[in-house]
Tab-separated table of C-alpha atoms in Angstrom:
chain	number	residue	atom	x	y	z
A	1	MET	CA	-0.038	-0.004	0.012
A	2	GLY	CA	1.388	3.406	-0.962
A	3	ALA	CA	1.578	6.366	1.380
A	4	ALA	CA	-1.238	8.263	-0.431
A	5	LEU	CA	-3.404	5.248	0.010
A	6	SER	CA	-2.936	4.856	3.783
A	7	ASN	CA	-3.962	8.640	4.114
A	8	LEU	CA	-7.088	7.754	2.257
A	9	THR	CA	-8.191	4.734	4.151
A	10	GLU	CA	-7.734	6.726	7.492
A	11	GLY	CA	-11.158	8.084	6.669
A	12	ALA	CA	-12.159	11.397	5.300
A	13	ASN	CA	-11.576	13.329	8.457
A	14	GLY	CA	-7.937	12.529	8.706
A	15	SER	CA	-6.691	11.529	12.174
A	16	THR	CA	-9.905	9.763	13.299
A	17	ASP	CA	-11.468	6.859	11.436
A	18	ARG	CA	-14.884	7.182	12.749
A	19	PRO	CA	-17.369	8.908	10.471
A	20	GLY	CA	-17.772	12.655	10.703
A	21	LEU	CA	-19.719	15.336	9.181
A	22	GLY	CA	-17.863	14.630	5.794
A	23	ASP	CA	-19.203	11.120	5.694
A	24	ILE	CA	-22.836	11.405	6.686
A	25	PRO	CA	-25.128	10.249	3.883
A	26	GLU	CA	-26.914	12.504	1.465
A	27	SER	CA	-30.329	11.756	3.160
A	28	CYS	CA	-28.888	12.911	6.510
A	29	VAL	CA	-27.521	16.118	4.965
A	30	ALA	CA	-30.845	16.735	3.436
A	31	HIS	CA	-32.512	16.629	6.813
A	32	VAL	CA	-30.048	19.182	8.087
A	33	PHE	CA	-30.658	21.367	5.194
A	34	MET	CA	-34.445	21.508	6.157
A	35	HIS	CA	-33.222	23.870	8.877
A	36	LEU	CA	-31.080	26.080	6.931
A	37	THR	CA	-32.037	28.890	4.474
A	38	PRO	CA	-31.623	28.665	0.836
A	39	PRO	CA	-28.606	31.029	0.622
A	40	GLU	CA	-26.889	28.836	3.382
A	41	ILE	CA	-27.793	25.549	1.496
A	42	CYS	CA	-26.364	26.902	-1.863
A	43	ASN	CA	-23.206	28.103	0.138
A	44	LEU	CA	-22.590	24.636	1.386
A	45	ALA	CA	-23.150	22.726	-2.070
A	46	ARG	CA	-19.348	22.809	-2.735
A	47	LEU	CA	-18.379	21.168	0.533
A	48	ASN	CA	-18.313	17.505	-0.808
A	49	TRP	CA	-20.619	15.399	-2.963
A	50	ALA	CA	-23.027	14.382	-0.316
A	51	PHE	CA	-23.605	18.071	0.335
A	52	ARG	CA	-23.749	18.822	-3.273
A	53	ARG	CA	-26.433	16.048	-3.957
A	54	ALA	CA	-28.416	17.113	-0.829
A	55	ALA	CA	-28.402	20.696	-1.974
A	56	THR	CA	-30.254	19.733	-5.044
A	57	SER	CA	-32.603	17.393	-3.574
A	58	ASP	CA	-36.288	17.927	-4.377
A	59	ALA	CA	-37.347	17.075	-0.833
A	60	VAL	CA	-35.289	20.035	0.586
A	61	TRP	CA	-36.578	22.542	-1.883
A	62	GLU	CA	-40.150	21.389	-1.859
A	63	ALA	CA	-40.115	22.331	1.803
A	64	LYS	CA	-38.771	25.791	1.016
A	65	LEU	CA	-41.373	26.602	-1.680
A	66	PRO	CA	-44.487	28.498	-0.607
A	67	PRO	CA	-47.360	26.201	-0.573
A	68	ASN	CA	-49.109	27.675	-3.524
A	69	TYR	CA	-46.004	28.068	-5.657
A	70	GLN	CA	-47.885	26.677	-8.615
A	71	TYR	CA	-50.066	29.893	-8.564
A	72	LEU	CA	-46.767	31.801	-9.032
A	73	LEU	CA	-45.501	29.512	-11.794
A	74	ASP	CA	-48.778	30.158	-13.661
A	75	LEU	CA	-47.496	33.642	-14.192
A	76	PHE	CA	-45.031	32.229	-16.637
A	77	PRO	CA	-45.663	30.331	-19.878
A	78	PRO	CA	-45.588	26.548	-19.133
A	79	ASP	CA	-42.441	25.934	-21.134
A	80	ARG	CA	-40.481	28.142	-18.686
A	81	TYR	CA	-40.952	25.801	-15.917
A	82	ARG	CA	-41.944	22.472	-17.232
A	83	ASN	CA	-38.814	20.466	-16.600
A	84	LEU	CA	-37.367	22.324	-13.702
A	85	CYS	CA	-36.452	20.562	-10.361
A	86	LYS	CA	-37.718	22.249	-7.219
A	87	LYS	CA	-34.492	23.903	-6.615
A	88	ASP	CA	-34.621	25.686	-9.894
A	89	ILE	CA	-38.392	26.556	-9.362
A	90	PHE	CA	-37.292	28.218	-6.187
A	91	ALA	CA	-34.471	30.123	-8.009
A	92	LEU	CA	-37.018	31.227	-10.684
A	93	ILE	CA	-39.627	32.541	-8.523
A	94	SER	CA	-37.139	34.213	-6.032
A	95	ARG	CA	-36.621	36.871	-8.741
A	96	PRO	CA	-39.200	39.496	-9.263
A	97	ILE	CA	-41.913	38.092	-11.645
A	98	PRO	CA	-43.796	41.025	-13.418
A	99	PHE	CA	-47.537	40.906	-13.984
A	100	ASP	CA	-50.365	43.139	-14.811
A	101	ASP	CA	-48.541	44.647	-17.772
A	102	GLY	CA	-45.379	44.990	-15.637
A	103	ASN	CA	-46.932	47.355	-13.154
A	104	LYS	CA	-46.693	44.800	-10.412
A	105	GLU	CA	-44.028	42.323	-9.264
A	106	VAL	CA	-44.217	39.350	-6.970
A	107	TRP	CA	-41.301	37.281	-5.815
A	108	VAL	CA	-40.392	34.854	-3.013
A	109	ASP	CA	-37.970	36.029	-0.369
A	110	ARG	CA	-34.793	33.986	-0.673
A	111	VAL	CA	-34.194	33.674	3.042
A	112	THR	CA	-37.627	33.229	4.490
A	113	GLY	CA	-39.672	31.811	1.614
A	114	GLY	CA	-42.470	34.344	2.034
A	115	VAL	CA	-44.328	35.901	-0.861
A	116	CYS	CA	-43.674	39.536	-1.483
A	117	MET	CA	-45.306	42.074	-3.761
A	118	SER	CA	-44.514	45.439	-5.040
A	119	ILE	CA	-47.273	47.605	-7.063
A	120	SER	CA	-46.012	50.570	-9.101
A	121	ALA	CA	-47.493	54.041	-8.891
A	122	LYS	CA	-48.551	53.413	-12.414
A	123	ALA	CA	-50.842	50.797	-11.253
A	124	LEU	CA	-52.547	53.051	-8.621
A	125	SER	CA	-55.485	55.504	-9.115
A	126	ILE	CA	-54.000	58.851	-8.345
A	127	THR	CA	-56.599	61.708	-8.487
A	128	GLY	CA	-55.425	64.237	-10.908
A	129	ILE	CA	-52.703	62.222	-12.387
A	130	GLU	CA	-53.523	63.308	-15.868
A	131	ASP	CA	-53.140	67.043	-15.033
A	132	ARG	CA	-49.625	68.084	-15.454
A	133	ARG	CA	-50.121	71.190	-13.333
A	134	TYR	CA	-50.550	68.838	-10.470
A	135	TRP	CA	-48.610	65.519	-11.236
A	136	ASN	CA	-45.746	64.567	-13.317
A	137	TRP	CA	-43.995	61.047	-14.030
A	138	ILE	CA	-40.255	61.117	-13.357
A	139	THR	CA	-37.929	58.310	-14.755
A	140	THR	CA	-35.592	57.256	-12.190
A	141	GLU	CA	-33.409	54.193	-11.248
A	142	GLU	CA	-34.391	54.725	-7.623
A	143	SER	CA	-37.583	52.851	-8.374
A	144	ARG	CA	-37.803	49.224	-9.276
A	145	PHE	CA	-40.482	50.224	-11.840
A	146	HIS	CA	-38.098	53.080	-13.073
A	147	GLU	CA	-40.853	55.589	-12.834
A	148	VAL	CA	-42.418	57.567	-9.903
A	149	ALA	CA	-45.216	59.997	-9.657
A	150	PHE	CA	-44.134	63.466	-8.578
A	151	LEU	CA	-46.803	65.796	-6.928
A	152	GLN	CA	-46.161	69.510	-7.549
A	153	GLN	CA	-49.291	70.769	-5.759
A	154	VAL	CA	-52.842	69.656	-5.048
A	155	TRP	CA	-55.679	70.210	-2.671
A	156	TRP	CA	-57.263	66.887	-3.131
A	157	PHE	CA	-54.539	64.298	-2.347
A	158	GLU	CA	-55.734	60.669	-3.069
A	159	VAL	CA	-53.928	57.611	-4.049
A	160	ASP	CA	-55.981	54.378	-4.294
A	161	GLY	CA	-55.046	50.824	-5.395
A	162	SER	CA	-55.930	47.219	-5.142
A	163	VAL	CA	-54.738	43.891	-5.959
A	164	LYS	CA	-56.266	40.449	-6.008
A	165	PHE	CA	-53.992	37.645	-5.397
A	166	SER	CA	-53.568	34.202	-3.691
A	167	PHE	CA	-51.064	34.926	-0.782
A	168	PRO	CA	-49.845	31.864	1.162
A	169	ALA	CA	-51.517	31.781	4.749
A	170	GLY	CA	-49.774	34.395	7.049
A	171	VAL	CA	-49.773	37.926	8.095
A	172	TYR	CA	-48.985	40.714	5.720
A	173	THR	CA	-48.007	44.376	6.025
A	174	VAL	CA	-49.002	46.955	3.473
A	175	SER	CA	-46.886	50.110	3.088
A	176	PHE	CA	-46.609	53.077	0.724
A	177	ARG	CA	-42.958	54.067	-0.524
A	178	ILE	CA	-42.741	57.964	-0.515
A	179	HIS	CA	-40.220	60.471	-0.889
A	180	LEU	CA	-40.566	64.059	0.285
A	181	GLY	CA	-39.016	66.571	-2.016
A	182	ARG	CA	-37.570	66.000	-5.517
A	183	PHE	CA	-34.224	64.383	-6.278
A	184	PHE	CA	-31.728	64.268	-9.081
A	185	LYS	CA	-27.987	63.884	-9.775
A	186	ARG	CA	-25.884	66.959	-9.944
A	187	LEU	CA	-22.222	66.454	-10.810
A	188	GLY	CA	-22.503	62.762	-9.689
A	189	ARG	CA	-23.840	63.488	-6.336
A	190	ARG	CA	-27.559	62.964	-5.269
A	191	VAL	CA	-29.271	66.302	-4.591
A	192	CYS	CA	-32.769	67.121	-3.199
A	193	SER	CA	-35.001	70.045	-3.851
A	194	PHE	CA	-37.790	70.811	-1.384
A	195	GLU	CA	-39.011	73.890	-3.490
A	196	HIS	CA	-42.513	72.525	-3.796
A	197	THR	CA	-42.676	70.544	-0.509
A	198	HIS	CA	-45.392	71.935	1.612
A	199	GLY	CA	-48.512	71.244	3.437
A	200	TRP	CA	-47.650	67.840	4.970
A	201	ASP	CA	-47.208	69.223	8.487
A	202	ILE	CA	-50.462	70.976	8.700
A	203	LYS	CA	-52.765	67.839	8.799
A	204	PRO	CA	-51.910	64.156	8.757
A	205	VAL	CA	-52.372	61.698	5.809
A	206	ARG	CA	-54.772	59.039	6.273
A	207	PHE	CA	-53.665	55.593	5.161
A	208	GLU	CA	-56.259	52.850	4.945
A	209	LEU	CA	-56.516	49.267	3.977
A	210	SER	CA	-59.341	46.681	3.599
A	211	THR	CA	-59.786	43.125	2.375
A	212	SER	CA	-62.525	41.234	0.448
A	213	ASP	CA	-63.113	39.211	3.632
A	214	GLY	CA	-63.785	42.322	5.828
A	215	GLN	CA	-60.491	43.146	7.470
A	216	GLN	CA	-59.569	46.741	7.927
A	217	ALA	CA	-56.734	48.883	9.114
A	218	ALA	CA	-55.984	52.476	9.087
A	219	CYS	CA	-53.528	55.108	10.498
A	220	ASN	CA	-52.846	58.703	10.345
A	221	CYS	CA	-49.468	60.251	9.901
A	222	CYS	CA	-47.971	63.615	9.231
A	223	LEU	CA	-45.452	63.139	6.512
A	224	ASP	CA	-43.362	66.243	7.360
A	225	GLU	CA	-41.942	67.794	10.500
A	226	SER	CA	-43.012	71.371	11.380
A	227	GLU	CA	-40.763	74.362	10.664
A	228	LYS	CA	-39.466	74.535	14.368
A	229	ASP	CA	-37.812	71.140	14.134
A	230	ASP	CA	-35.614	72.088	11.373
A	231	ALA	CA	-32.766	73.071	13.674
A	232	ASN	CA	-32.289	69.355	14.618
A	233	GLY	CA	-32.446	68.231	10.916
A	234	ASN	CA	-35.631	67.003	9.330
A	235	HIS	CA	-35.601	63.312	9.218
A	236	LYS	CA	-38.450	62.852	6.937
A	237	ARG	CA	-37.267	64.774	3.872
A	238	GLY	CA	-34.885	63.493	1.221
A	239	TYR	CA	-35.318	59.779	1.911
A	240	TRP	CA	-37.414	57.021	0.704
A	241	ILE	CA	-39.742	56.150	3.578
A	242	GLU	CA	-42.198	53.192	3.720
A	243	TYR	CA	-45.248	54.319	5.609
A	244	LYS	CA	-47.042	51.253	7.136
A	245	VAL	CA	-50.718	51.248	6.479
A	246	GLY	CA	-51.554	48.157	8.458
A	247	GLU	CA	-51.734	44.328	8.391
A	248	PHE	CA	-54.116	41.743	7.103
A	249	THR	CA	-54.207	38.022	7.516
A	250	VAL	CA	-54.774	35.368	5.048
A	251	SER	CA	-56.020	32.082	6.530
A	252	ASP	CA	-56.630	30.070	3.406
A	253	SER	CA	-54.318	30.385	0.538
A	254	GLU	CA	-56.661	28.581	-1.893
A	255	ASP	CA	-58.913	31.614	-2.431
A	256	ALA	CA	-57.537	34.883	-3.986
A	257	MET	CA	-57.912	37.826	-1.662
A	258	GLU	CA	-58.524	41.240	-2.782
A	259	VAL	CA	-56.643	43.930	-0.778
A	260	ARG	CA	-57.541	47.614	-1.234
A	261	PHE	CA	-55.391	50.471	0.099
A	262	SER	CA	-55.330	54.122	-0.014
A	263	MET	CA	-53.738	57.236	1.233
A	264	LYS	CA	-55.517	60.520	1.419
A	265	GLN	CA	-55.341	64.079	2.499
A	266	ILE	CA	-58.474	65.728	1.212
A	267	ASP	CA	-58.795	68.806	3.473
A	268	CYS	CA	-59.061	71.294	0.702
A	269	THR	CA	-58.426	74.292	3.109
A	270	HIS	CA	-54.745	73.812	2.428
A	271	SER	CA	-52.641	72.659	-0.520
A	272	LYS	CA	-49.805	70.055	-0.299
A	273	GLY	CA	-47.111	69.053	-2.671
A	274	GLY	CA	-43.396	68.354	-3.291
A	275	LEU	CA	-43.808	64.670	-2.930
A	276	CYS	CA	-42.890	61.500	-4.796
A	277	VAL	CA	-44.927	58.400	-4.842
A	278	ASP	CA	-43.204	55.201	-5.883
A	279	SER	CA	-45.063	52.068	-4.941
A	280	VAL	CA	-46.952	49.954	-2.547
A	281	PHE	CA	-45.362	47.144	-0.881
A	282	ILE	CA	-47.074	43.963	0.541
A	283	LEU	CA	-44.573	41.917	2.564
A	284	PRO	CA	-44.987	39.160	5.193
A	285	SER	CA	-44.992	40.576	8.605
A	286	ASN	CA	-41.946	39.394	10.535
B	1	MET	CA	-53.578	-10.065	29.678
B	2	ALA	CA	-49.941	-10.846	29.426
B	3	SER	CA	-47.583	-8.018	30.641
B	4	ALA	CA	-46.229	-5.467	28.074
B	5	LYS	CA	-44.237	-7.060	25.343
B	6	VAL	CA	-40.458	-6.826	25.329
B	7	PHE	CA	-38.163	-6.913	22.454
B	8	VAL	CA	-34.348	-7.382	22.337
B	9	LEU	CA	-32.191	-5.217	20.098
B	10	ARG	CA	-28.549	-6.310	19.141
B	11	THR	CA	-26.138	-3.650	18.181
B	12	CYS	CA	-23.224	-3.826	15.663
B	13	ASP	CA	-20.728	-4.226	18.540
B	14	GLY	CA	-22.629	-7.301	19.852
B	15	GLU	CA	-24.454	-5.869	22.824
B	16	THR	CA	-28.114	-6.504	23.532
B	17	PHE	CA	-30.816	-4.207	24.758
B	18	GLU	CA	-34.303	-5.047	26.185
B	19	ILE	CA	-36.980	-2.553	25.568
B	20	ASP	CA	-40.896	-2.319	25.950
B	21	GLU	CA	-42.983	-2.659	22.866
B	22	SER	CA	-44.164	1.003	23.297
B	23	VAL	CA	-40.571	2.174	23.213
B	24	ALA	CA	-39.654	-0.072	20.445
B	25	TYR	CA	-42.449	1.346	18.285
B	26	VAL	CA	-41.079	4.828	18.306
B	27	SER	CA	-38.828	3.739	15.654
B	28	GLU	CA	-40.689	3.108	12.417
B	29	THR	CA	-37.925	0.808	11.140
B	30	ILE	CA	-38.130	-1.490	14.308
B	31	LYS	CA	-41.837	-1.337	14.199
B	32	ASN	CA	-42.065	-2.525	10.557
B	33	MET	CA	-39.512	-5.271	11.405
B	34	ILE	CA	-41.715	-6.438	14.338
B	35	GLU	CA	-44.837	-6.392	12.342
B	36	ASP	CA	-43.067	-8.423	9.491
B	37	GLY	CA	-42.484	-11.038	12.037
B	38	PHE	CA	-38.890	-10.473	12.992
B	39	GLY	CA	-39.464	-9.687	16.703
B	40	HIS	CA	-39.277	-13.303	18.266
B	41	ASP	CA	-35.409	-13.342	18.240
B	42	LEU	CA	-32.959	-10.647	18.444
B	43	ILE	CA	-33.642	-7.688	16.243
B	44	PRO	CA	-30.221	-6.922	14.772
B	45	LEU	CA	-29.237	-3.339	14.277
B	46	PRO	CA	-25.927	-3.692	12.267
B	47	ASN	CA	-25.813	0.221	11.669
B	48	VAL	CA	-25.990	1.166	15.356
B	49	SER	CA	-23.361	1.037	18.029
B	50	SER	CA	-24.254	0.372	21.747
B	51	LYS	CA	-23.193	3.771	22.788
B	52	ILE	CA	-25.576	5.476	20.302
B	53	LEU	CA	-28.430	2.922	20.853
B	54	LEU	CA	-28.303	3.813	24.509
B	55	LYS	CA	-28.937	7.513	23.591
B	56	VAL	CA	-31.735	6.378	21.126
B	57	ILE	CA	-33.424	4.323	23.799
B	58	GLU	CA	-33.284	7.351	26.202
B	59	TYR	CA	-34.895	9.415	23.651
B	60	CYS	CA	-37.652	6.798	22.990
B	61	ARG	CA	-38.418	6.273	26.642
B	62	LYS	CA	-38.835	10.036	27.105
B	63	HIS	CA	-40.914	10.167	24.166
B	64	VAL	CA	-43.452	7.538	25.522
B	65	SER	CA	-43.400	8.969	28.959
B	66	ASN	CA	-44.101	12.390	27.549
B	67	PHE	CA	-46.783	11.150	25.485
B	68	GLU	CA	-48.392	9.349	28.543
B	69	SER	CA	-48.393	12.610	30.594
B	70	SER	CA	-49.719	14.766	27.784
B	71	LYS	CA	-52.723	12.506	27.551
B	72	LYS	CA	-53.500	13.647	31.020
B	73	THR	CA	-53.294	17.365	30.526
B	74	SER	CA	-54.804	17.451	26.931
B	75	ASN	CA	-57.221	15.275	25.180
B	76	GLY	CA	-54.684	13.072	23.230
B	77	ASP	CA	-55.956	10.373	20.975
B	78	GLU	CA	-54.596	6.922	20.638
B	79	LYS	CA	-54.276	7.540	16.908
B	80	ASP	CA	-51.991	10.525	17.517
B	81	LYS	CA	-49.359	8.112	19.025
B	82	ASP	CA	-47.009	8.329	16.305
B	83	ASN	CA	-43.922	10.404	15.643
B	84	ASP	CA	-45.820	13.378	14.396
B	85	SER	CA	-47.287	13.947	17.863
B	86	TRP	CA	-43.864	14.970	19.140
B	87	LYS	CA	-43.974	17.941	16.835
B	88	LYS	CA	-47.668	18.553	17.298
B	89	GLU	CA	-47.270	18.772	20.963
B	90	LYS	CA	-44.637	21.485	20.577
B	91	GLU	CA	-46.952	23.538	18.370
B	92	ALA	CA	-50.252	22.780	20.128
B	93	VAL	CA	-51.850	25.677	22.011
B	94	PRO	CA	-52.762	24.209	25.599
B	95	GLU	CA	-56.450	24.174	26.488
B	96	VAL	CA	-57.621	26.687	28.888
B	97	GLU	CA	-58.401	24.127	31.608
B	98	LYS	CA	-55.142	22.102	32.031
B	99	ASP	CA	-53.111	25.121	30.870
B	100	ALA	CA	-50.658	25.596	33.732
B	101	GLU	CA	-49.945	21.775	33.920
B	102	GLU	CA	-49.670	21.535	30.231
B	103	LYS	CA	-47.312	24.566	30.050
B	104	ALA	CA	-44.999	22.939	32.697
B	105	ARG	CA	-44.743	19.874	30.763
B	106	VAL	CA	-43.844	21.580	27.577
B	107	GLU	CA	-41.155	23.671	29.471
B	108	GLU	CA	-39.695	20.585	31.027
B	109	LEU	CA	-39.592	18.834	27.733
B	110	LYS	CA	-37.749	21.718	26.226
B	111	GLU	CA	-35.217	21.713	29.007
B	112	TRP	CA	-34.796	18.031	28.663
B	113	GLU	CA	-34.170	18.154	24.871
B	114	THR	CA	-31.687	20.988	25.237
B	115	THR	CA	-29.604	18.729	27.595
B	116	PHE	CA	-30.210	15.766	25.569
B	117	ILE	CA	-28.765	17.122	22.281
B	118	ASP	CA	-25.845	18.916	24.116
B	119	ILE	CA	-23.382	16.294	22.868
B	120	ASP	CA	-20.047	16.402	21.023
B	121	GLN	CA	-20.186	16.563	17.204
B	122	GLN	CA	-19.159	12.919	16.769
B	123	VAL	CA	-22.063	11.600	18.794
B	124	LEU	CA	-24.427	14.093	17.178
B	125	PHE	CA	-23.524	12.877	13.661
B	126	ASP	CA	-23.803	9.237	14.769
B	127	LEU	CA	-27.170	9.910	16.370
B	128	LEU	CA	-28.285	11.709	13.099
B	129	GLN	CA	-27.536	8.799	11.097
B	130	ALA	CA	-29.027	6.217	13.614
B	131	ALA	CA	-32.262	8.338	13.761
B	132	ASN	CA	-32.413	8.279	9.950
B	133	TYR	CA	-31.827	4.596	9.750
B	134	LEU	CA	-34.321	3.730	12.546
B	135	ASN	CA	-36.875	6.272	11.177
B	136	ILE	CA	-37.493	8.216	14.393
B	137	LYS	CA	-38.864	11.430	13.180
B	138	GLY	CA	-38.719	13.445	16.280
B	139	LEU	CA	-35.074	12.487	17.037
B	140	LEU	CA	-34.071	13.057	13.304
B	141	VAL	CA	-35.486	16.619	13.520
B	142	MET	CA	-33.770	17.486	16.753
B	143	ALA	CA	-30.374	16.164	15.590
B	144	ALA	CA	-30.579	17.872	12.228
B	145	GLU	CA	-31.577	21.147	13.900
B	146	LYS	CA	-28.594	20.890	16.190
B	147	ALA	CA	-26.225	19.950	13.440
B	148	ALA	CA	-27.746	22.818	11.402
B	149	SER	CA	-26.949	25.273	14.258
B	150	MET	CA	-23.459	24.034	14.245
B	151	ILE	CA	-22.891	24.773	10.562
B	152	ARG	CA	-24.940	27.851	10.154
B	153	GLY	CA	-22.975	30.952	9.274
B	154	LYS	CA	-19.760	29.139	8.485
B	155	THR	CA	-17.998	29.099	4.992
B	156	PRO	CA	-17.170	25.561	3.550
B	157	GLU	CA	-13.647	26.100	4.461
B	158	GLN	CA	-14.458	26.857	8.070
B	159	ILE	CA	-16.514	23.816	8.167
B	160	ARG	CA	-13.756	21.765	6.907
B	161	GLU	CA	-11.672	23.103	9.622
B	162	THR	CA	-14.084	22.811	12.345
B	163	PHE	CA	-15.203	19.291	11.599
B	164	ASN	CA	-11.852	18.205	10.406
B	165	ILE	CA	-12.937	17.205	6.998
B	166	LYS	CA	-10.077	16.552	4.871
B	167	ASN	CA	-11.087	15.989	1.384
B	168	ASP	CA	-8.657	18.197	-0.646
B	169	PHE	CA	-5.933	16.183	-1.994
B	170	THR	CA	-2.700	18.086	-2.668
B	171	PRO	CA	-1.946	18.161	-6.517
B	172	GLU	CA	1.106	15.876	-5.812
B	173	GLU	CA	-1.253	13.238	-3.916
B	174	TYR	CA	-3.716	13.519	-6.522
B	175	GLU	CA	-1.045	12.975	-9.192
B	176	ASP	CA	0.204	9.976	-7.316
B	177	ILE	CA	-3.226	8.455	-7.244
B	178	ARG	CA	-3.699	8.896	-10.849
B	179	LYS	CA	-0.310	7.250	-11.689
B	180	LYS	CA	-0.948	4.328	-9.525
B	181	ASP	CA	-4.481	4.113	-11.131
B	182	ALA	CA	-2.753	4.125	-14.651
B	183	MET	CA	-0.269	1.404	-13.535
B	184	ASN	CA	-2.944	-0.761	-11.884
B	185	ASP	CA	-0.926	-0.784	-8.704
B	186	PHE	CA	-3.900	-1.297	-6.419
B	187	THR	CA	-5.733	-4.534	-5.377
B	188	PRO	CA	-9.283	-4.511	-6.440
B	189	GLU	CA	-10.482	-3.561	-3.080
B	190	GLU	CA	-7.929	-0.705	-2.619
B	191	TYR	CA	-8.916	0.499	-6.070
B	192	GLU	CA	-12.724	0.398	-5.214
B	193	GLU	CA	-11.900	2.367	-2.109
B	194	ILE	CA	-9.864	5.039	-3.731
B	195	ARG	CA	-12.455	5.263	-6.536
B	196	LYS	CA	-15.245	5.879	-4.047
B	197	LYS	CA	-13.439	8.381	-2.069
B	198	ILE	CA	-12.195	10.373	-4.999
B	199	ALA	CA	-15.733	10.260	-6.566
B	200	ASP	CA	-17.306	11.213	-3.256
B	201	ASN	CA	-15.037	13.937	-2.133
B	202	HIS	CA	-12.912	15.521	-4.568
B	203	PHE	CA	-14.076	18.100	-7.165
B	204	THR	CA	-11.834	19.141	-9.964
B	205	PRO	CA	-11.463	22.849	-10.338
B	206	GLU	CA	-13.906	22.936	-13.361
B	207	GLU	CA	-16.511	21.062	-11.329
B	208	TYR	CA	-16.064	23.472	-8.283
B	209	GLU	CA	-16.458	26.388	-10.660
B	210	GLN	CA	-19.584	24.831	-12.087
B	211	ILE	CA	-21.157	24.266	-8.577
B	212	ARG	CA	-20.251	27.773	-7.615
B	213	LYS	CA	-21.929	29.220	-10.742
B	214	GLU	CA	-25.091	26.924	-10.093
B	215	ASN	CA	-25.576	28.236	-6.719
B	216	ALA	CA	-24.540	31.942	-7.132
B	217	TRP	CA	-28.302	33.036	-7.570
B	218	ALA	CA	-28.986	32.430	-3.804
B	219	ILE	CA	-25.822	34.070	-2.354
B	220	GLU	CA	-25.424	37.338	-4.452
């Protein structure tokens, strides 16, 4: 027996010849993988052959997929997913899937496996959107939909939207992604202008949601800080902020649920403006 | 009626263990062997050592006694008496009436589990394989969870170091093996051994790159 051979017959973990992590069979590794997240599993695929095989096993990935993943697959042409193993299905649906003319996107979170959704301002009903004195569309890379609605000035501020979708059972949070002030690049740096930003500190904006099975949630929030706080720096201007509307619960993922949401400030005694509306997010509450 | 049935298990290192029927039935594998008529003599377990079987039996006995006491504090059903009830009990919301007792039982179980699975990595991996072979779902889940917690957050390189996995041959060693392979310098058994170890543990740089690419989608 040569020197190289005796090294090998010592066993894969060197000094001891009792089996260790490097020798546990693929089926055991698969059980361990049930308790790790997809990024962790994929990171370990190159450890050795048992880990690699376990990292592609259908049993592991079936457990990671949302229970109604077929519903998400139906957003694709059947050819796209026909011969895919469960791991590749997960990879496919973990990237944003556009639907509704590309104005909505849905995807599965890589770590948690939760179903997430984003709805563009283009899919929302914005009062006065067609009047360029009030609203304009801005092309920007700061939005996943590449376009946001900028409000110059209006008295009746109302943004409504809805979506009908089969979410897996769980609790979800709805939020509006908003930016006070306008933004652009000047000499490679991001710069904000608050020239038109006004009226948001006078009265709060009302956020509401309701579902087809009768759930409701609401909250009121001032989007801007009043003048006297400016000395400490205004923490609401110049950033994309997600304003939480509330939560809704899905008990049965078989039926599609319709979720309606809105944000309003319709007190016409004062005008408001200088605000960008990007999108609405529906994310699993953590 | 006759007293509870007893079965005798024999480990790979020749030791024998007597256990009650209820304890034996916690293992689906043993249950199937008994139902197929193999319970009259010794039930051989060639894949399990005595050290590990002791641990397994400890688990099974706890499982049975825990189930018995849970029947007193909740309305447990005979048909729930399978491996799934272990998990169901952990998730179940205690009924209002025997709430305090049930809570205490669940708490005690959690503590017992934490102590039970606080074992060195060698025993853990042996236990994981034994639970897999013996098909004891609750134990398999517990051991797998513990193993996952030990490898979570580590890179493959760190794992190889922590768990002493030497599966990278130096280029010289690999060349040596290839040469011997070409010259047919191994006995058939040695050859088979090497073939298996090379196939199981060693990736060529091309394979490694391929695997990295296949899995980049989840990591980036």
